[in-house]
CSV table of N, CA and C in Angstrom, one decimal:
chain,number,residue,atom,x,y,z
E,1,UNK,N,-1.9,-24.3,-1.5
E,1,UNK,CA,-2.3,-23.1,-0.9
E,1,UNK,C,-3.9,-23.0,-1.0
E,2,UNK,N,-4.1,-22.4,0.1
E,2,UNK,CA,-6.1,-22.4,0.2
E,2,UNK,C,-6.5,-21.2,-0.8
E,3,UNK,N,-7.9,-21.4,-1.3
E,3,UNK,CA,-7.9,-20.5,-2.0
E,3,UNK,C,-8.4,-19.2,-1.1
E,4,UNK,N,-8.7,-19.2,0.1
E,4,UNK,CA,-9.1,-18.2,1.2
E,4,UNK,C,-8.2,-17.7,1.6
E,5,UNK,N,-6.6,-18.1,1.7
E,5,UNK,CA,-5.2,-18.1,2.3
E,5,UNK,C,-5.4,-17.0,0.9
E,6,UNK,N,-5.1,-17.3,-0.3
E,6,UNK,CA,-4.4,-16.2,-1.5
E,6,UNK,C,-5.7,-15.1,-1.6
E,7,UNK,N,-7.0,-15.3,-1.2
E,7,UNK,CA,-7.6,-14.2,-1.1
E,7,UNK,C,-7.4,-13.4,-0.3
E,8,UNK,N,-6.9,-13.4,1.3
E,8,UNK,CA,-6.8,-12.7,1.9
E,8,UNK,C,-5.5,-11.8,1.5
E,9,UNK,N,-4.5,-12.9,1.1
E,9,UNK,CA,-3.0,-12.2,1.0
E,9,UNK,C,-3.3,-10.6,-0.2
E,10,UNK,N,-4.2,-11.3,-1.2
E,10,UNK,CA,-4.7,-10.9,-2.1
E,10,UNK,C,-5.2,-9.2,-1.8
E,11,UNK,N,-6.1,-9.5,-0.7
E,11,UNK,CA,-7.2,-8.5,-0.3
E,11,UNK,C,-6.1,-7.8,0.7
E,12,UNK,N,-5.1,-8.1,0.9
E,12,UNK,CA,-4.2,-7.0,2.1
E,12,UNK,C,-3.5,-6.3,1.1
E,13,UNK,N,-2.9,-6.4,-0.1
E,13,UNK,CA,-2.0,-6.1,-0.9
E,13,UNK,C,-3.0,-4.9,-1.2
E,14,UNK,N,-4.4,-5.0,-1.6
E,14,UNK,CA,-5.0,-4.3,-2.4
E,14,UNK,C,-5.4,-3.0,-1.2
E,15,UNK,N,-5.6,-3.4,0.0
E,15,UNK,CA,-6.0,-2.6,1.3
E,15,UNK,C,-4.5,-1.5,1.6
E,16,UNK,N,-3.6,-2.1,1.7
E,16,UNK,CA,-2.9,-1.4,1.8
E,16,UNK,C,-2.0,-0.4,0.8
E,17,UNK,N,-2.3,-1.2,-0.7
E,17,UNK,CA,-2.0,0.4,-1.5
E,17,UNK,C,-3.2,1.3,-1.6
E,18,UNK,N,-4.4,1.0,-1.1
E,18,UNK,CA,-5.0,1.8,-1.2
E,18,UNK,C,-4.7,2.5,-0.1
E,19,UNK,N,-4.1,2.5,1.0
E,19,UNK,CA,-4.0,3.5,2.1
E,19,UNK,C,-2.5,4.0,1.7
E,20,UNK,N,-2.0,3.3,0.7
E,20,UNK,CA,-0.3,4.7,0.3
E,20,UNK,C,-1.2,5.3,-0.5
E,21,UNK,N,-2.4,5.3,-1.4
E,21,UNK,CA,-2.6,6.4,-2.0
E,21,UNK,C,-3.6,7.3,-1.4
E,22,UNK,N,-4.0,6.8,-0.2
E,22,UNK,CA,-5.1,8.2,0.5
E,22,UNK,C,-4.0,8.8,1.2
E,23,UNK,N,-2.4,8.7,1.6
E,23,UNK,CA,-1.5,8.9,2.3
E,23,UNK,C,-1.3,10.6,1.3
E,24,UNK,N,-1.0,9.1,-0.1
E,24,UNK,CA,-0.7,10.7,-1.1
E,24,UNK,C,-1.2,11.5,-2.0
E,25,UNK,N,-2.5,11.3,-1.3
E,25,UNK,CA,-3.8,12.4,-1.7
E,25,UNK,C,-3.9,12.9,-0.8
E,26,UNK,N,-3.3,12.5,0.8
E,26,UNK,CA,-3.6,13.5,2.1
E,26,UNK,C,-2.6,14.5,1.7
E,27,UNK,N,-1.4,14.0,1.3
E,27,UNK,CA,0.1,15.2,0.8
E,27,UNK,C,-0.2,15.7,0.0
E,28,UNK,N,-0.8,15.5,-0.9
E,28,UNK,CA,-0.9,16.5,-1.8
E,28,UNK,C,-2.3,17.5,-1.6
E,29,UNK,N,-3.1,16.7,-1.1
E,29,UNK,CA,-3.8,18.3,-0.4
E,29,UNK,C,-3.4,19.5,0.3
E,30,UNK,N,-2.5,18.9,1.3
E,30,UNK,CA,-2.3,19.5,2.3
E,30,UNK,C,-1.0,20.5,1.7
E,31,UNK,N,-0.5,20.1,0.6
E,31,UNK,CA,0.9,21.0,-0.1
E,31,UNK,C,-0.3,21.9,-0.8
E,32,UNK,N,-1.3,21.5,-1.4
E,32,UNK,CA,-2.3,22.7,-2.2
E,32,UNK,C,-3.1,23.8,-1.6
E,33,UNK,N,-3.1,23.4,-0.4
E,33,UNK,CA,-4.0,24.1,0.5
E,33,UNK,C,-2.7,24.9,1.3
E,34,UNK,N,-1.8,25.0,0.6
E,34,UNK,CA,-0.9,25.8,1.2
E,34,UNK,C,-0.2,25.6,2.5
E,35,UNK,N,0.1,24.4,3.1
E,35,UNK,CA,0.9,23.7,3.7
E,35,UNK,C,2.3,23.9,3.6
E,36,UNK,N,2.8,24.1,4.8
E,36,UNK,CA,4.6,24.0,4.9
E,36,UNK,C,5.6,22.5,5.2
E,37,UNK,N,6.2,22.0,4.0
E,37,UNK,CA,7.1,21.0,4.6
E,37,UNK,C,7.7,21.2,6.0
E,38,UNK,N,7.6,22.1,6.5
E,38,UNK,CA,8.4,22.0,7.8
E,38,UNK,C,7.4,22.4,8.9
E,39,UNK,N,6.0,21.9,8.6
E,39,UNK,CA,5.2,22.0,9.9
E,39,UNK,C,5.3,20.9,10.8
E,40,UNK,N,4.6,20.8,11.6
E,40,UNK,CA,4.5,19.6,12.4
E,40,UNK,C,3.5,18.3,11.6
E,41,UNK,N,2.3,19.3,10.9
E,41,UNK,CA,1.7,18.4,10.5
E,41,UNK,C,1.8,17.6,9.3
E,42,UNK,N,3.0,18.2,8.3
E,42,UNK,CA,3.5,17.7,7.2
E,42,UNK,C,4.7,16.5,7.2
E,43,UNK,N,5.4,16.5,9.0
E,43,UNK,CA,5.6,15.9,9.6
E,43,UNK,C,5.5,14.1,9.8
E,44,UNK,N,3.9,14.5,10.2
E,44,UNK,CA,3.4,13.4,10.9
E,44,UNK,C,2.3,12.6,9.2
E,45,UNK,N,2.6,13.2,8.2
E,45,UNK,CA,2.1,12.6,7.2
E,45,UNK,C,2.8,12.2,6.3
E,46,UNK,N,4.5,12.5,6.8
E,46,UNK,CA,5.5,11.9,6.3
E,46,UNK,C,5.4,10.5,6.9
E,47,UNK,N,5.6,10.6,8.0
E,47,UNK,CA,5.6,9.2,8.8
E,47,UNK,C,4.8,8.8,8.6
E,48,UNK,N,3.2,8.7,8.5
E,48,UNK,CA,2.2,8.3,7.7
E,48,UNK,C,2.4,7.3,6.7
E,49,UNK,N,3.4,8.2,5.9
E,49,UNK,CA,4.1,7.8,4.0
E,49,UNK,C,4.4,6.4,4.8
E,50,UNK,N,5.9,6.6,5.8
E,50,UNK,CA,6.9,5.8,5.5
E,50,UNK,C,6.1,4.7,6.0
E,51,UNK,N,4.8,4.4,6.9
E,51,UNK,CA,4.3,3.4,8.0
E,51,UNK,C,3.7,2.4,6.2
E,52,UNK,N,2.8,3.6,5.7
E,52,UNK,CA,2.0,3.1,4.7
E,52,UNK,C,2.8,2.2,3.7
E,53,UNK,N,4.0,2.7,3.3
E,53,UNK,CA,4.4,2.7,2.2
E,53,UNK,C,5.6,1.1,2.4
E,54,UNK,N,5.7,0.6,4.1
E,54,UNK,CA,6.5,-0.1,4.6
E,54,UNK,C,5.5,-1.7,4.7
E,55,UNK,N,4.2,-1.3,5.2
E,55,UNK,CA,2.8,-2.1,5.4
E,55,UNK,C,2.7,-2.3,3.9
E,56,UNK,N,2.6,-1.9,2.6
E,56,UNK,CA,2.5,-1.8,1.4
E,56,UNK,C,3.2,-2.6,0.8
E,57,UNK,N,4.3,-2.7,1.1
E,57,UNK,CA,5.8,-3.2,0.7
E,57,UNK,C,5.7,-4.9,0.7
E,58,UNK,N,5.4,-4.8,2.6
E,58,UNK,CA,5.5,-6.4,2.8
E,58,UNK,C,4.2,-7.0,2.2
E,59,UNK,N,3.4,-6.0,2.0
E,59,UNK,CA,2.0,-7.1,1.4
E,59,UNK,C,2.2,-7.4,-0.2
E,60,UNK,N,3.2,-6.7,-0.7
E,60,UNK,CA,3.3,-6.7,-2.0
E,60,UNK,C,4.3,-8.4,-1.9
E,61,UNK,N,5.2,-8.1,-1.5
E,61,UNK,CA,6.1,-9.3,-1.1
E,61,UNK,C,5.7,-10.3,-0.4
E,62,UNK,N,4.5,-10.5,0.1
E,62,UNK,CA,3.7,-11.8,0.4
E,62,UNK,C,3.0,-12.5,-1.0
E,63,UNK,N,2.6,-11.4,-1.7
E,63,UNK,CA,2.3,-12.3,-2.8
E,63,UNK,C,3.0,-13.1,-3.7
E,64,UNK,N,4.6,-13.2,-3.4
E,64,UNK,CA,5.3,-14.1,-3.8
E,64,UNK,C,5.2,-14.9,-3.7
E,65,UNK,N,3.8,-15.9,-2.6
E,65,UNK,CA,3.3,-17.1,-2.3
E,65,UNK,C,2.8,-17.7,-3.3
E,66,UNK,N,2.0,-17.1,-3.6
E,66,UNK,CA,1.2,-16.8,-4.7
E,66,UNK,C,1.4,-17.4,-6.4
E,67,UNK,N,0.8,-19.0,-6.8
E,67,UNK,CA,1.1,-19.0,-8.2
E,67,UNK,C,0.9,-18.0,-8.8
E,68,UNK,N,2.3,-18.3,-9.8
E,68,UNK,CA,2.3,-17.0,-11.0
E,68,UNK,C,0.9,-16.5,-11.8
E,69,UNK,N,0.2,-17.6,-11.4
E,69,UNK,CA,-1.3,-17.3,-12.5
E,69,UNK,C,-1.9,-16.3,-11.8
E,70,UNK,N,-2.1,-16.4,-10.4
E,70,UNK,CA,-2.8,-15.7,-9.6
E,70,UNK,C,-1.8,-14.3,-9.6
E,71,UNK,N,-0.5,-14.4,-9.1
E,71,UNK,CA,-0.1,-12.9,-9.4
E,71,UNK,C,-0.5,-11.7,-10.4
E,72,UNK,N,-0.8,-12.9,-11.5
E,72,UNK,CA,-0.9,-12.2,-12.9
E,72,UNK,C,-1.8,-11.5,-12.9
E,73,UNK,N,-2.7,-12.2,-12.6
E,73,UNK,CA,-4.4,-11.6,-12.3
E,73,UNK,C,-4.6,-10.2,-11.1
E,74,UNK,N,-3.8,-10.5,-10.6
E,74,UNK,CA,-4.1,-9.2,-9.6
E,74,UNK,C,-3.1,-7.9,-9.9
E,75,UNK,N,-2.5,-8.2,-10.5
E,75,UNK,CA,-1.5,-6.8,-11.1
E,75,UNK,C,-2.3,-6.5,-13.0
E,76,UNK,N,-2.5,-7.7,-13.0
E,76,UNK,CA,-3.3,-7.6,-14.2
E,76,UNK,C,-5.0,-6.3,-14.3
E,77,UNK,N,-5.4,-6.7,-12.8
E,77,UNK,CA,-6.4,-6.0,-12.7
E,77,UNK,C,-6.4,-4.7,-12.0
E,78,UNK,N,-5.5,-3.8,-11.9
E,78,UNK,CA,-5.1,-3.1,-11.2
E,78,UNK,C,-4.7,-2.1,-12.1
């Protein structure tokens, strides 16, 4: 494996939990600011969740390419 190939896998894993958690800092504003589960817009930040949290998933599960050394290091640093 190239070492540009495990950085990028690397760098998508890290990109995309960082958008589950602006997902669930967008939810939990929007529940503090006095938001209704059953608006439209609480809605479409559900599906947000599921898009993020789906995109999240598989980049977590690509890093199973990944020698163990290098996994280690990136959950290590996190």
């Amino acid at each position: 494996m190239t070492q540009q190939l495990s950085e990028r896998l690397i760098q998508n894993f890290m990109d995309k939990k960082a958008g589950t958690q602006a997902n669930t800092d967008a939810i939990d504003a929007f529940l503090q600011a006095g938001g209704s589960v059953v608006s439209p817009e609480f809605q479409k930040l559900q599906q947000e969740r599921v898009e993020a949290y789906f995109q999240w998933n598989n980049a977590l599960l690509s890093l199973k390419i990944l020698p163990a050394e290098e996994r280690l290091k990136v959950f290590g640093n996190m």
